[in-house]
XYZ file of C-alpha atoms in Angstrom:
194
model
C 136.298 88.954 152.159
C 135.433 89.033 148.163
C 136.493 85.828 145.938
C 136.901 84.526 142.691
C 135.208 82.705 140.300
C 136.448 81.430 136.700
C 139.764 82.069 137.578
C 142.498 81.021 134.942
C 145.711 80.946 135.102
C 148.058 80.769 131.727
C 151.830 80.107 131.846
C 153.851 81.475 129.434
C 156.303 79.350 127.387
C 159.411 81.076 129.093
C 157.980 80.323 132.332
C 157.227 76.556 131.544
C 160.857 75.790 130.159
C 162.443 78.242 132.936
C 160.311 76.642 136.176
C 160.223 73.338 135.109
C 164.154 72.772 133.893
C 165.353 74.528 137.220
C 167.436 76.753 135.112
C 168.752 80.229 136.709
C 167.284 82.011 134.117
C 164.013 82.326 135.956
C 164.461 85.995 136.153
C 163.385 86.398 132.510
C 160.346 84.483 133.300
C 156.769 86.205 133.540
C 153.110 84.654 133.526
C 150.209 85.788 132.001
C 147.564 85.601 134.407
C 143.562 86.225 133.840
C 141.119 86.496 136.280
C 137.333 87.493 136.643
C 136.401 89.896 140.240
C 132.909 89.633 141.648
C 131.657 91.318 144.457
C 130.126 89.485 147.577
C 126.942 88.826 145.908
C 128.709 86.992 142.626
C 128.051 89.997 140.351
C 131.265 91.305 138.069
C 132.939 94.607 139.464
C 131.891 97.619 137.472
C 133.814 98.216 134.540
C 136.754 100.378 135.325
C 140.769 100.598 135.988
C 141.457 99.121 139.233
C 145.143 98.732 141.144
C 145.688 95.417 142.217
C 148.603 93.609 144.393
C 149.564 89.981 143.447
C 151.651 88.194 146.009
C 152.856 84.975 146.093
C 153.112 82.772 149.211
C 154.209 79.431 150.340
C 151.106 78.400 151.864
C 147.343 78.144 150.893
C 146.384 80.147 154.052
C 148.972 82.162 156.178
C 152.675 81.285 155.446
C 155.254 82.969 154.203
C 155.126 86.028 151.382
C 157.874 84.993 148.660
C 157.172 88.092 146.221
C 154.840 90.815 145.706
C 154.041 92.949 142.593
C 151.700 96.125 142.378
C 149.677 96.583 139.216
C 148.289 99.962 138.998
C 145.191 100.985 136.593
C 144.311 97.297 135.719
C 141.663 97.590 133.316
C 138.462 95.380 134.157
C 135.739 94.701 132.070
C 132.816 92.423 132.629
C 134.905 91.575 135.943
C 137.661 90.035 133.332
C 141.277 90.882 133.693
C 144.496 90.097 132.559
C 147.883 91.010 134.181
C 151.400 89.830 133.421
C 153.288 88.787 136.819
C 157.271 89.064 136.898
C 157.021 91.969 134.339
C 158.156 94.640 136.883
C 159.470 92.165 139.941
C 161.633 89.443 138.964
C 159.786 85.941 140.070
C 163.828 84.847 140.413
C 164.008 81.078 141.483
C 160.392 81.030 143.623
C 158.921 78.212 141.380
C 162.489 76.218 141.737
C 163.141 76.678 145.324
C 159.487 76.091 146.514
C 157.289 72.542 145.266
C 154.097 74.768 146.057
C 153.078 78.358 145.715
C 150.009 80.388 146.355
C 148.909 83.509 144.545
C 147.110 86.292 146.471
C 145.249 88.761 144.579
C 144.353 92.241 146.298
C 141.985 94.536 144.560
C 141.227 98.228 145.507
C 137.576 98.753 143.941
C 137.111 101.698 145.826
C 137.779 100.820 149.570
C 141.246 100.238 149.870
C 143.061 97.221 148.721
C 141.159 94.244 149.858
C 142.035 90.424 149.497
C 140.114 88.175 147.121
C 140.121 84.629 148.767
C 141.145 81.942 148.275
C 144.649 81.984 147.582
C 145.310 80.740 143.905
C 147.727 77.782 143.886
C 150.054 78.408 140.680
C 150.077 75.022 139.022
C 151.725 73.856 135.572
C 150.004 73.920 131.954
C 149.497 69.956 131.472
C 152.343 69.795 128.582
C 154.577 71.560 130.713
C 155.295 68.349 133.040
C 157.487 67.285 130.193
C 159.534 69.991 130.236
C 160.981 69.360 133.560
C 162.438 66.721 131.772
C 164.174 69.862 129.610
C 167.439 69.982 131.597
C 168.405 66.235 131.423
C 168.650 63.494 129.085
C 166.489 60.240 129.999
C 166.577 61.406 133.573
C 170.220 62.249 134.122
C 171.202 65.851 134.861
C 173.235 67.445 132.275
C 176.019 67.680 134.695
C 176.170 63.965 134.894
C 177.600 64.210 131.363
C 180.616 66.217 132.609
C 182.903 62.861 133.641
C 183.186 59.689 132.049
C 181.016 58.001 134.417
C 178.314 57.825 131.708
C 180.386 56.168 129.223
C 182.617 52.906 130.698
C 183.886 52.109 127.323
C 187.591 53.938 128.075
C 188.475 53.600 124.072
C 185.147 55.750 123.146
C 187.018 58.944 124.918
C 190.424 58.016 122.954
C 192.080 60.982 120.707
C 192.021 60.149 117.110
C 194.677 61.192 115.385
C 194.325 61.896 111.538
C 197.039 62.399 108.895
C 196.574 63.687 105.138
C 195.858 60.594 103.614
C 192.691 60.237 105.766
C 191.257 63.542 105.153
C 189.288 64.025 101.954
C 189.489 67.406 100.117
C 186.274 69.660 101.153
C 185.286 67.342 104.149
C 187.354 69.069 106.925
C 188.149 72.876 106.500
C 191.742 72.987 106.852
C 191.358 76.014 109.277
C 189.656 73.916 111.796
C 192.760 71.693 111.865
C 195.293 72.613 114.315
C 198.653 70.993 115.238
C 200.841 70.292 118.320
C 200.204 68.687 121.362
C 196.447 68.947 122.612
C 194.926 70.461 119.571
C 193.398 69.090 116.658
C 189.646 68.053 116.029
C 187.448 67.745 119.430
C 185.897 63.971 118.664
C 183.320 65.049 121.132
C 181.834 67.729 119.200
C 180.226 68.322 115.895
C 180.763 72.084 114.162
C 182.305 72.941 117.626
C 179.100 71.909 119.347
C 178.823 69.353 122.576
């Protein structure tokens, strides 16, 4: 088996926000991945273009295959390479569905695809840890704000009735005012935004 050294995983901003917040936009995510290929003696493989296959598993050894993506003719210089994972095959919701994921890299250096070991654990960049709160407000999921449970003050949700005497010219666009039951200004929005 071949081995890795000086592996560096860089997670793109899109991946950080998507993965850590757990939203369904994971299909648009990608991961920038860089590594150094060395032979069994620890020397960098010769400069060339190599076919590679990247596979995600749910365990450091054996486990279930979750995703795979081939990359043909990847340029390698002084053993170093760089690829974008998820560009050809969607990563989907792998990182929201699994608490731990490992990357297996297979490279054809001339004798067919050969796995490089060990598998690399996929971890978040330090600042991405804060992004896990991106879909929450003080730890409360956004769906928790769809019901009045977040505010026990019933008057906070009361309708506000405005008459012409309370409107100052230029402050409220007349086109935004409606009349009739159930119409009018929404007290829970500003400029139409929740």
